[in-house]
Coordinates of C-alpha atoms and ligand atoms in Angstrom, one line a residue:
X1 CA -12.3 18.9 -12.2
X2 CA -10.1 15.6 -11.9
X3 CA -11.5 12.4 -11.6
X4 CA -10.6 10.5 -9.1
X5 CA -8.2 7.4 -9.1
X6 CA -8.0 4.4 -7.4
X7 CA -5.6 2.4 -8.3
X8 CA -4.5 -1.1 -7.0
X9 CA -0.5 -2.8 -7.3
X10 CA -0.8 -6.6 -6.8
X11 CA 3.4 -6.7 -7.4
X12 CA 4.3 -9.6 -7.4
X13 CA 1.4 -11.6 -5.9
X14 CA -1.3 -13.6 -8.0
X15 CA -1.9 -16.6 -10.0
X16 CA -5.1 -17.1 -12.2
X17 CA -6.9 -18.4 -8.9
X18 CA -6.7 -14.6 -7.8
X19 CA -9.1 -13.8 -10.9
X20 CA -11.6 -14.3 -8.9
X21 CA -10.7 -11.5 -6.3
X22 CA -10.3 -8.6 -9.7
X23 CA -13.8 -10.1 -10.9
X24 CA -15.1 -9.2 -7.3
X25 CA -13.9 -5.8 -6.8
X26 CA -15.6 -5.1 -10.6
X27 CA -18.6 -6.3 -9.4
X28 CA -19.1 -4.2 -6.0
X29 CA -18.5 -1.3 -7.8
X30 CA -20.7 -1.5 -11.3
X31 CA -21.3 2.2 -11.6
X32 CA -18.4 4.2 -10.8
X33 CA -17.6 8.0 -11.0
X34 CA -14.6 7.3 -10.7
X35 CA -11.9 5.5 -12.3
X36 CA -10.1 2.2 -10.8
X37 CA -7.2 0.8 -12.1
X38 CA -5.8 -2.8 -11.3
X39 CA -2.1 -3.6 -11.9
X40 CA -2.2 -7.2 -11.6
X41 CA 1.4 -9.3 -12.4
X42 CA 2.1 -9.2 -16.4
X43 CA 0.8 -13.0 -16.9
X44 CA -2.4 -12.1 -15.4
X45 CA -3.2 -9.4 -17.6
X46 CA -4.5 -11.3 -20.7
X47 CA -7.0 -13.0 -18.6
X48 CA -8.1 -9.9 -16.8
X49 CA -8.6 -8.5 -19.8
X50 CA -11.1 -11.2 -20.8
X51 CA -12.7 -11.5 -17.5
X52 CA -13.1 -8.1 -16.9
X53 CA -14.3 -6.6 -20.7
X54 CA -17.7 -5.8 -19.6
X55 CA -16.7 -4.1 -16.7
X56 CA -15.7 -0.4 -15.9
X57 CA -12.4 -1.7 -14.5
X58 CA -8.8 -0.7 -16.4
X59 CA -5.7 -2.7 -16.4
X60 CA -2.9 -1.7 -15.9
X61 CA 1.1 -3.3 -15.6
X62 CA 3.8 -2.3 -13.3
X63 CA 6.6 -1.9 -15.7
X64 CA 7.5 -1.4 -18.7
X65 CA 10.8 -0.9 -20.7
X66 CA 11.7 1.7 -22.7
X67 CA 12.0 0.5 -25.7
X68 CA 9.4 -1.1 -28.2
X69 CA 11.3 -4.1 -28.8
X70 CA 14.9 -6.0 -29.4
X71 CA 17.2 -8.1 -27.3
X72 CA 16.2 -8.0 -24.0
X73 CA 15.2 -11.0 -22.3
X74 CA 12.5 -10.7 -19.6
X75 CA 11.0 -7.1 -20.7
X76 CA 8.0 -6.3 -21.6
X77 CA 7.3 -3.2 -24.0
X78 CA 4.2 -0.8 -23.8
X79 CA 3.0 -2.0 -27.0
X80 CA 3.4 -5.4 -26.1
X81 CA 1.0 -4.4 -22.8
X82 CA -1.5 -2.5 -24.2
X83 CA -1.8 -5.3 -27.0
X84 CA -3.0 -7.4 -24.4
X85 CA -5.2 -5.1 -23.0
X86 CA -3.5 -3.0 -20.3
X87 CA -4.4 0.8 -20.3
X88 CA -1.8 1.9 -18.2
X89 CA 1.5 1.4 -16.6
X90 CA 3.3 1.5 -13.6
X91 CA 6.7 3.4 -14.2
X92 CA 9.3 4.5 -11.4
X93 CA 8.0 2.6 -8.2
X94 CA 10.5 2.7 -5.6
X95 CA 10.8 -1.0 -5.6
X96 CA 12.0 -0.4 -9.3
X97 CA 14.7 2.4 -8.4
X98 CA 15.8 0.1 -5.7
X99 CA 16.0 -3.5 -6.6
X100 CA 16.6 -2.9 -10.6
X101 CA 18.7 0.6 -9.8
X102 CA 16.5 2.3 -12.2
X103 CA 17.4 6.2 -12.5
X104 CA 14.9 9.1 -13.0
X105 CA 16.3 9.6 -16.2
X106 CA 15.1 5.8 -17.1
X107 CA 11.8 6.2 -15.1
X108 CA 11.5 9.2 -17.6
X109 CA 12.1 7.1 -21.1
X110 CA 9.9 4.2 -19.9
X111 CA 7.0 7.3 -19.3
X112 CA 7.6 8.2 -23.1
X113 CA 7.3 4.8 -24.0
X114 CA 3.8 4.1 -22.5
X115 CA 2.7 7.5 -24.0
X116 CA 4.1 6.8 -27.4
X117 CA 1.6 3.1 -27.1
X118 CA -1.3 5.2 -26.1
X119 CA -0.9 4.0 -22.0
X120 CA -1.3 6.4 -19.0
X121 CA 2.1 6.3 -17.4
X122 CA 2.0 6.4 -13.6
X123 CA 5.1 8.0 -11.9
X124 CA 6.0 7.1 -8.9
X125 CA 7.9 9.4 -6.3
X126 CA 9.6 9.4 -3.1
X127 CA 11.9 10.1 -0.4
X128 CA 13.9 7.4 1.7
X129 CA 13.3 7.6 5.8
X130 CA 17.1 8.8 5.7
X131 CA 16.2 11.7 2.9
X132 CA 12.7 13.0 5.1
X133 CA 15.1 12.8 8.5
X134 CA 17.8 15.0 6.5
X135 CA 14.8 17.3 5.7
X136 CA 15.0 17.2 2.0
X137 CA 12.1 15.3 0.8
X138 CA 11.1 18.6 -1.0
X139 CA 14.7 18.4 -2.9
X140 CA 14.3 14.8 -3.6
X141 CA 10.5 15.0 -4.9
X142 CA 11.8 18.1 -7.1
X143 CA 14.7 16.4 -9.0
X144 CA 12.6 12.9 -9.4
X145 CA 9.9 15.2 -10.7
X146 CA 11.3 17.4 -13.2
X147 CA 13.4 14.7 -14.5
X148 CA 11.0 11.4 -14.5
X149 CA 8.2 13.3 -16.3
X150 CA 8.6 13.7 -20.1
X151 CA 7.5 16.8 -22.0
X152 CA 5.0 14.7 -24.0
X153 CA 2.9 14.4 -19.9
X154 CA -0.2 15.9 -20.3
X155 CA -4.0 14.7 -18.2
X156 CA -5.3 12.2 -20.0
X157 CA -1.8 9.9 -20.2
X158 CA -0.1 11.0 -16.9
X159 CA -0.6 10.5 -13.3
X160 CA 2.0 11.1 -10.2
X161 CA 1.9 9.2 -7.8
X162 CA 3.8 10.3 -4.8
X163 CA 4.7 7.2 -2.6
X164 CA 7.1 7.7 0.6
X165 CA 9.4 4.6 0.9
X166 CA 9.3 4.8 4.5
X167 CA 5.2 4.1 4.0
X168 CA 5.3 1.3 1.1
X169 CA 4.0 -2.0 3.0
X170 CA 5.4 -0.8 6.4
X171 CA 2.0 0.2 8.0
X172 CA 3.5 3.4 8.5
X173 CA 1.2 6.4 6.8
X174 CA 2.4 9.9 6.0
X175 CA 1.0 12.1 8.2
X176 CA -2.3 14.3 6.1
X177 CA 0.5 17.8 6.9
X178 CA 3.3 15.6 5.4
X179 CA 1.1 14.4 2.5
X180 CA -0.7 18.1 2.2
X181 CA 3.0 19.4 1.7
X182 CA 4.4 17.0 -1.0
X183 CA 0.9 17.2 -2.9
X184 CA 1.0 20.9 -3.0
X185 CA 4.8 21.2 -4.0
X186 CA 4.2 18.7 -6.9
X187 CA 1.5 20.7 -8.4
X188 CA 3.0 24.0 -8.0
X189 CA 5.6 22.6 -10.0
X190 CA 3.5 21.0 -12.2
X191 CA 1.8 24.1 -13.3
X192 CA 5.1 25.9 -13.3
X193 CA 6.5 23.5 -15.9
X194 CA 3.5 22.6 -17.9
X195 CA 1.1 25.6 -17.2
X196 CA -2.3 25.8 -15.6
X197 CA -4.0 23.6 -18.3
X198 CA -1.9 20.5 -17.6
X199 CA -0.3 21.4 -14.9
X200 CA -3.7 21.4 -13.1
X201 CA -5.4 18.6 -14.8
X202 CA -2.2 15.9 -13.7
X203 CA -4.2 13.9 -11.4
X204 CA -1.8 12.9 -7.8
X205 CA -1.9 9.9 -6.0
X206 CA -0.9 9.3 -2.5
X207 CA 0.5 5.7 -1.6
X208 CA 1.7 4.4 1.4
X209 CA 0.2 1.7 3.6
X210 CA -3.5 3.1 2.6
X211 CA -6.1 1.1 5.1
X212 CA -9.8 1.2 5.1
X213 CA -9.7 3.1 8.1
X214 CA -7.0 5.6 7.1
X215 CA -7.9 6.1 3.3
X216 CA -10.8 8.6 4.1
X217 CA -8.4 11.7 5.8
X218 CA -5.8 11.2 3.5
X219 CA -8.6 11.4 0.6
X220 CA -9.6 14.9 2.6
X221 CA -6.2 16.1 1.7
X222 CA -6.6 19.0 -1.0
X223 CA -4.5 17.9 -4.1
X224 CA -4.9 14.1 -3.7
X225 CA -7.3 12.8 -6.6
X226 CA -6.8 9.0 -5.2
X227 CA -4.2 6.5 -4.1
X228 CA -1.7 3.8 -5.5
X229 CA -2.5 0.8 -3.3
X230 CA -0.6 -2.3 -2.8
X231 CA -1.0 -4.6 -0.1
X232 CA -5.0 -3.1 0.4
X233 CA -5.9 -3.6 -3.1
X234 CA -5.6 -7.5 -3.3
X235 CA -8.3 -8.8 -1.8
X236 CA -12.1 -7.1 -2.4
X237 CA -13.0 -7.2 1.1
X238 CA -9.9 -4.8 1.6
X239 CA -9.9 -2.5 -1.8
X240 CA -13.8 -2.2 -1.6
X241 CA -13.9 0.4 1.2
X242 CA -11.0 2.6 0.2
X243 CA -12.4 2.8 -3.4
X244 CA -15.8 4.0 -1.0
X245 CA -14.1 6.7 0.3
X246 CA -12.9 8.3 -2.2
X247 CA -15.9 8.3 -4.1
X248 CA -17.3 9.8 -0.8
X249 CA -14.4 12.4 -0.4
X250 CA -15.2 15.9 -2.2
Ligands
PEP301 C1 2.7 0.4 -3.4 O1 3.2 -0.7 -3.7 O2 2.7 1.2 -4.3 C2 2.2 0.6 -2.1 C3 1.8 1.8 -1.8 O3 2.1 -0.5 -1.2 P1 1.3 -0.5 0.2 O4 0.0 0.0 0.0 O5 1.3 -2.0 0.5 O6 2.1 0.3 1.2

């Protein structure tokens, strides 16, 4: 019923030699049924969007502010990304809520931003080491949830991704049971909040030091639709065989 997503975060890595690596991944996977979504850094985007227009591939940025314009030196809006070309955005990664002390309630008006330009906003979620150890990850993922997603979420221009800081380039994975649990909470609340309709069509990303070899159990996990993929996703050779299993996954 969802399609699935794979979806690549370059952060901050990339010049306009790395072209080459987006053109690449396009081209080993011509006929997808599914989609994939490359964030590359903001001054790679225009280019992408050249070199990649006859391919299946979306763009996507990594942030976005929450407004459409005015004084803000060093933002971006959403209408100022999907004019050149992006189709998505990034909103809430933990490196975000960390280094740039963004709040849920910000995560939430950058969301309605993207919407409001016609972008898929992806959410990003997640508990410290410090909060799992404390055993409150399901507390954490409950108040980032119900207050980064805005009312206006709905399929087509929402996606969760749920993204453990503990995992984020540390090599360390969420166990499938750990994973299995968040993924289930988030959609029971999802379809609490929103009903079956959207609640159920929301698509849920995992993230967290996805490999080659670990992407195809956690893409066995019910309620994951695809992953948010950092360091794996920069080089073709790496992102190739994840985006495989999950179109093998069922
Ligand atoms: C991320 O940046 O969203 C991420 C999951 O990174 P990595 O795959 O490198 O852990």
């Amino acid at each position: 019923m969802r399609r699935k997503l794979a979806a690549g975060n370059w952060k901050m890595n990339g010049t306009r030699a790395s072209l080459g690596e987006a053109r690449a991944i396009a081209d080993a996977h011509p006929d997808l049924a599914l989609d994939l979504l490359l964030c590359p850094p903001a001054t790679l985007l225009s280019a992408a969007h050249d070199l990649l227009a006859d391919t299946s591939v979306l763009l996507g940025a990594q942030d976005c502010h929450c407004e459409n314009s005015g004084a803000h030196t060093g933002d971006l809006s959403a209408p100022m990304l999907a004019d050149v070309g992006a189709r998505a955005v990034i909103v809430g990664h933990s490196e975000r809520r960390e280094n740039h002390e963004e709040t849920s309630e910000l995560v939430r008006a950058k969301a309605r931003a993207a919407h409001d330009a016609g972008l898929m906003a992806v959410i990003c979620l997640g508990e410290s080491l410090a909060q799992r150890e404390a055993a409150n990850t399901l507390d954490i993922i409950a108040g980032q949830l119900s207050t980064s997603v805005p009312d206006t979420a709905t399929g087509e221009n929402t996606v969760i991704a749920y993204e453990p800081i503990w995992a984020i380039g540390t090599g360390l994975t969420a166990s499938t049971a750990q994973i299995g649990e968040v993924h289930d909470f988030i959609r029971a609340r999802l379809e609490r909040r929103f009903g079956s309709g959207v609640g159920l069509s929301i698509r849920l990303l995992y993230g967290g030091s996805v490999k080659p070899a670990n992407a195809a159990e956690i893409f066995a996990v019910p309620n994951v639709d695809g992953a948010l993929v950092g360091g794996a996703s920069l080089t073709q050779a790496d992102f190739s065989p994840i985006v495989q299993a999950l179109e093998a996954s069922s």
